[in-house]
Short mmCIF file of N, CA and C in Angstrom, two decimals:
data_model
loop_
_atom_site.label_atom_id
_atom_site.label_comp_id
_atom_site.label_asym_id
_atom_site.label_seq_id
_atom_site.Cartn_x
_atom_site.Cartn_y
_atom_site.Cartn_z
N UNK R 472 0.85 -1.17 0.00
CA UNK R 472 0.00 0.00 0.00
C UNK R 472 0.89 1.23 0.00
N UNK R 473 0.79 2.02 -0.65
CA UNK R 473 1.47 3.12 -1.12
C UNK R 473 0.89 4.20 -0.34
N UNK R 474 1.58 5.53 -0.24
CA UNK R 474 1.02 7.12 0.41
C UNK R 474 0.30 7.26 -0.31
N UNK R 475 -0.51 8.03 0.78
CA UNK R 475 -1.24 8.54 -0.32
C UNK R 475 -1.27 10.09 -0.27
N UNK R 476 -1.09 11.31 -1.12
CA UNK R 476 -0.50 12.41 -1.18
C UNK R 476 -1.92 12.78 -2.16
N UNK R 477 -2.58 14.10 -1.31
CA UNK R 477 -3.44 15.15 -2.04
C UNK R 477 -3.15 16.54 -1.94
N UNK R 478 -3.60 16.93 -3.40
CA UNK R 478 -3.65 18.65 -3.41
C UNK R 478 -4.89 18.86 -3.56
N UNK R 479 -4.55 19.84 -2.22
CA UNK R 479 -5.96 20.54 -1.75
C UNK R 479 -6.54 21.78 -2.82
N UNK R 480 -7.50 22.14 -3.19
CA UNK R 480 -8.01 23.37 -3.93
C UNK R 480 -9.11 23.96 -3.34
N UNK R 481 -8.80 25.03 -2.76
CA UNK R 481 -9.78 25.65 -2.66
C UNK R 481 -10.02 26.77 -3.30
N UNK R 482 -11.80 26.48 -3.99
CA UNK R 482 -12.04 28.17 -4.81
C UNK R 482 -13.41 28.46 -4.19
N UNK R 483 -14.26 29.45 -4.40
CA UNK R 483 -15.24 29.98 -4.12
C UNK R 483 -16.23 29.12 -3.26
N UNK R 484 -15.14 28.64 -2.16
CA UNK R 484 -16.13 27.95 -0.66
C UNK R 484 -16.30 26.65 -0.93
N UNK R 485 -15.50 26.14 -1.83
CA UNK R 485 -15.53 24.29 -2.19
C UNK R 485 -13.85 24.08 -2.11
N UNK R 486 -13.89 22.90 -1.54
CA UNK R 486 -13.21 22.30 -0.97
C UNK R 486 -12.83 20.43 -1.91
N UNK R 487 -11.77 20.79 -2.50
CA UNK R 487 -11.54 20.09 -3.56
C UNK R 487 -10.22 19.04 -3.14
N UNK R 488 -10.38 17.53 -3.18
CA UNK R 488 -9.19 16.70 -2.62
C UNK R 488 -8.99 16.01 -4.58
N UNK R 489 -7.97 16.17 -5.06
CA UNK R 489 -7.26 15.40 -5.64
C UNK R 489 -6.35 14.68 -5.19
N UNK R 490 -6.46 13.34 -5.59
CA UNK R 490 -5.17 12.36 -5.23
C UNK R 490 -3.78 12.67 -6.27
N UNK R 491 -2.59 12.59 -5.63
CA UNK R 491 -1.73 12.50 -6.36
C UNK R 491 -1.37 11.18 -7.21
N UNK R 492 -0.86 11.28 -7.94
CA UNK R 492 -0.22 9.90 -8.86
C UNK R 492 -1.48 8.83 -9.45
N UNK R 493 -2.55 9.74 -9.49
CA UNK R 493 -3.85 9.09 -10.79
C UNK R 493 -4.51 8.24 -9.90
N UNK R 494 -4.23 8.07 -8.58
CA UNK R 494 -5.28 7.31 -7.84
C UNK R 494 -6.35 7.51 -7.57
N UNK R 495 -7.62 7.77 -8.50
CA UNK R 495 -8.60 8.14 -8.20
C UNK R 495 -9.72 7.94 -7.76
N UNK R 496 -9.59 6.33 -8.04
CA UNK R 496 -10.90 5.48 -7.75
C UNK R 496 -11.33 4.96 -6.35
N UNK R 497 -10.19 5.26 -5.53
CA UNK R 497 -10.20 5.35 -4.35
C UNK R 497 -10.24 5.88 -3.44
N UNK R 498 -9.77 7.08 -4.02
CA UNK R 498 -9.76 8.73 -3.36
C UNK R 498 -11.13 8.98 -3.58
N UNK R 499 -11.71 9.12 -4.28
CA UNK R 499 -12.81 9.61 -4.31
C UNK R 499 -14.36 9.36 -3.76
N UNK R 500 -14.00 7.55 -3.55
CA UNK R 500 -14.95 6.74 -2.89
C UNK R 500 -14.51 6.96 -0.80
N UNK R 501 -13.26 7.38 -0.90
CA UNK R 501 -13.09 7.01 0.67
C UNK R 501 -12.95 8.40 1.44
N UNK R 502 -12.85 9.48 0.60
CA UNK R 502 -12.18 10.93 0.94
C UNK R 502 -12.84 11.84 0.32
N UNK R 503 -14.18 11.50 0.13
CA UNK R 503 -14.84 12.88 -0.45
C UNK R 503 -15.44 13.68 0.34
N UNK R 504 -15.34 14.53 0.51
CA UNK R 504 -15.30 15.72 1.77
C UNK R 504 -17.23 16.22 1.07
N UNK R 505 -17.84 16.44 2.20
CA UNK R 505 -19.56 16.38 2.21
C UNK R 505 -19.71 17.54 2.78
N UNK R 506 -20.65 18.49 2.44
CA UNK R 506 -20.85 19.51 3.33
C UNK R 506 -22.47 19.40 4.05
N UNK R 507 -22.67 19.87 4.93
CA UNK R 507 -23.65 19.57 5.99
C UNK R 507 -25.06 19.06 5.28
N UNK R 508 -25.26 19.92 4.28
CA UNK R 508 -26.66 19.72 3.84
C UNK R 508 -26.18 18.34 2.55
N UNK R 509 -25.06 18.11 2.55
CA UNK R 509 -24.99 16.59 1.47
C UNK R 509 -25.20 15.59 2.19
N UNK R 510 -24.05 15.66 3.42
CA UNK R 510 -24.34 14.41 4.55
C UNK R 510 -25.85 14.13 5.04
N UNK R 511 -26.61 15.29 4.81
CA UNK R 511 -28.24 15.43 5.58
C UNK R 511 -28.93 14.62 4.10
N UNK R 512 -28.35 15.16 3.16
CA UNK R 512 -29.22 14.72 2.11
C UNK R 512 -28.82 12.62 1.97
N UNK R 513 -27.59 12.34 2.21
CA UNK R 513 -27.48 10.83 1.97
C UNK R 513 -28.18 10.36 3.35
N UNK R 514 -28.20 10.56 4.12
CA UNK R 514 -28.57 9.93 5.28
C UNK R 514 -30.50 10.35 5.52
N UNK R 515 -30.62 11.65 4.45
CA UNK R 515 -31.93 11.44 4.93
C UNK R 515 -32.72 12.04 5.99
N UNK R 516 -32.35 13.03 6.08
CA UNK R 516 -32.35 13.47 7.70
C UNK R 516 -32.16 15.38 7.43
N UNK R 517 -32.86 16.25 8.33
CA UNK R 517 -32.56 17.29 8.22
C UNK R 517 -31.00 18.09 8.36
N UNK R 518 -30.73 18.73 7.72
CA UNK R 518 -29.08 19.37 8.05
C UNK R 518 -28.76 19.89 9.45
N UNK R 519 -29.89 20.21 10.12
CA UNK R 519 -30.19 20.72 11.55
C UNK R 519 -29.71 19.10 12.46
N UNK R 520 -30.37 17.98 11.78
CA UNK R 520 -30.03 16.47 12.83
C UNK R 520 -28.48 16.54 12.55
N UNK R 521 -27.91 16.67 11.29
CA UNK R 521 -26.92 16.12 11.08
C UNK R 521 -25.22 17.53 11.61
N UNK R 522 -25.99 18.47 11.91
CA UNK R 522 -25.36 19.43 12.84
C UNK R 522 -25.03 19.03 14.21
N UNK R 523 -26.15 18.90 14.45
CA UNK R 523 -26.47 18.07 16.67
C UNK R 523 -25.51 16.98 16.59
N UNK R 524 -25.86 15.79 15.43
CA UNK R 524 -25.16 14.68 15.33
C UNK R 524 -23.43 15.07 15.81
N UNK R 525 -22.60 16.22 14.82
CA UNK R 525 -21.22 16.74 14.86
C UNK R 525 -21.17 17.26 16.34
N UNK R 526 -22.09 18.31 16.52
CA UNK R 526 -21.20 19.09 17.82
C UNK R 526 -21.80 18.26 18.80
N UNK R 527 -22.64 16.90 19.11
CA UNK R 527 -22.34 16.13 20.20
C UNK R 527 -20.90 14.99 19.79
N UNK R 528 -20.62 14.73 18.71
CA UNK R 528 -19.87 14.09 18.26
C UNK R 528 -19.82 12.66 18.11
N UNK R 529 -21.19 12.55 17.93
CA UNK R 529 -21.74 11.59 17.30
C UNK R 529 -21.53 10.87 15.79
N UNK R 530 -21.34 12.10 15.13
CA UNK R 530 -21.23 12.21 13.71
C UNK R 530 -19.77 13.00 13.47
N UNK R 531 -18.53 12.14 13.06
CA UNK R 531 -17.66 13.09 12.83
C UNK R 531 -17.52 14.04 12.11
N UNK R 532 -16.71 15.09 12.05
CA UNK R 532 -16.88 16.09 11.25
C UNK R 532 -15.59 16.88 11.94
N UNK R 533 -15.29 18.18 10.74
CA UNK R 533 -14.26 19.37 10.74
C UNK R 533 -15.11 20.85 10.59
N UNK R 534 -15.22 21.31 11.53
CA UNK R 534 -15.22 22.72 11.03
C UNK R 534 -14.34 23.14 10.40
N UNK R 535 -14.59 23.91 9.21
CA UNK R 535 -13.47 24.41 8.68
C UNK R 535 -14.35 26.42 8.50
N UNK R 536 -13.73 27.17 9.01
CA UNK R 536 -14.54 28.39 9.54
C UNK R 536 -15.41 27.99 10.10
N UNK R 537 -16.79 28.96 9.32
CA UNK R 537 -18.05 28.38 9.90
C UNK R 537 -19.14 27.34 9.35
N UNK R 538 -18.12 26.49 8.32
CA UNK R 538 -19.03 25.22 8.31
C UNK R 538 -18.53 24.28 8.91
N UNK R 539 -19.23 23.48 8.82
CA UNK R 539 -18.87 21.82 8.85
C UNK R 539 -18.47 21.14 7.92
N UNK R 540 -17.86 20.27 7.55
CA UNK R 540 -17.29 19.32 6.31
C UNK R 540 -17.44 17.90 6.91
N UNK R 541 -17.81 16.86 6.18
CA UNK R 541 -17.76 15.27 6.86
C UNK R 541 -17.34 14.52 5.66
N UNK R 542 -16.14 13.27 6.15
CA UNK R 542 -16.28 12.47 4.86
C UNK R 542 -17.15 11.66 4.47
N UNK R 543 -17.52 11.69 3.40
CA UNK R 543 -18.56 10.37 3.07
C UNK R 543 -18.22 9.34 3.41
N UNK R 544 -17.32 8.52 3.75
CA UNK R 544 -16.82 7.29 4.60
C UNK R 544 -17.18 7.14 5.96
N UNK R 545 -17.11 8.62 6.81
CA UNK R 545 -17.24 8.45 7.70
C UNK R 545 -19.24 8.51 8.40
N UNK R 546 -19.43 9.19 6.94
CA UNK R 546 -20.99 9.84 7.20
C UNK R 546 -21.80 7.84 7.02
N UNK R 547 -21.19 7.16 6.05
CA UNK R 547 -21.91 5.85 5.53
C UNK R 547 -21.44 5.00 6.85
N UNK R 548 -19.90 4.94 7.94
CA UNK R 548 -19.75 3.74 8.89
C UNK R 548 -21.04 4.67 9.89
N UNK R 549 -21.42 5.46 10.24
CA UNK R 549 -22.32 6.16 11.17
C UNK R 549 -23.61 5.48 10.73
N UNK R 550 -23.93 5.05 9.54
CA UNK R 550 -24.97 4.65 9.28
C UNK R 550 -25.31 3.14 9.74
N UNK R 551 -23.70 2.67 9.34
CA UNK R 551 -23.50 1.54 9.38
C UNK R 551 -23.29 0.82 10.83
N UNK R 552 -23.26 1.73 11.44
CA UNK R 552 -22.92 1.56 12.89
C UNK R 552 -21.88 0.70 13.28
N UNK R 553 -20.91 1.39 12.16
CA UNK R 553 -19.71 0.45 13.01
C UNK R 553 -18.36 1.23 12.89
N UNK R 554 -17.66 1.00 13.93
CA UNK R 554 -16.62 1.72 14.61
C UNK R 554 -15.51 1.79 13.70
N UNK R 555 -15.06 1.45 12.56
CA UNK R 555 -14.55 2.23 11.49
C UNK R 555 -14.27 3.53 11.24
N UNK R 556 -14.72 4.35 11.98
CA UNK R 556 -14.63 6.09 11.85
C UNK R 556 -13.30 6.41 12.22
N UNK R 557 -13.19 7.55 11.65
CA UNK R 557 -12.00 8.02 11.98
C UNK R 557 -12.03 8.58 13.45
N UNK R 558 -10.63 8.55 14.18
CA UNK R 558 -10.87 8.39 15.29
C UNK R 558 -11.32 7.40 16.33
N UNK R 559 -11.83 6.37 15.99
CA UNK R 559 -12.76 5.08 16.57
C UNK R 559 -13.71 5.35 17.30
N UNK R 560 -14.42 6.55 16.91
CA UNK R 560 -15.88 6.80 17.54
C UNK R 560 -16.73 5.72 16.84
N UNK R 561 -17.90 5.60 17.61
CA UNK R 561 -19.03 4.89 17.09
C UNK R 561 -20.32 5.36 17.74
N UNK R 562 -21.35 4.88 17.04
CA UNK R 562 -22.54 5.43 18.11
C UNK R 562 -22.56 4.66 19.58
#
């Protein structure tokens, strides 16, 4: 298993992960960065639940200013209920 190395982009409030060295099919399934109302929209649930979910820390997540960001990896083991998260939170 090889590093794995991304350049970050940020333009007009999006938050962009490219993998280095063409790895994409993996980067993109395990590291795609969600913003509050995407994570609300896969899970189904108001952006308001999936807020409470972060700042009890239930639901991992980064503020980055004044949003929130979650990976989709981490938003699907929360679903999944299993301790896979980053960090080794679980519900």
């Amino acid at each position: 298993m090889s590093a794995c190395f991304v350049t970050v982009t940020v333009a007009a409030g999006n938050v962009k992960l490219r993998p280095a060295r063409g790895d994409y099919g993996k980067m993109a399934e395990d590291h795609e960065v969600l913003t509050a109302e995407e994570a609300a929209a896969l899970l189904r649930v108001s952006s308001k639940t999936v807020l409470s979910l972060a700042r009890t820390g239930a639901l991992p997540g980064e503020k980055v200013g004044r949003a929130w960001r979650f990976l989709k990896s981490d938003v699907l083991a929360y679903v999944r209920g299993t301790s896979d998260i980053k960090g080794g939170r679980s519900r």
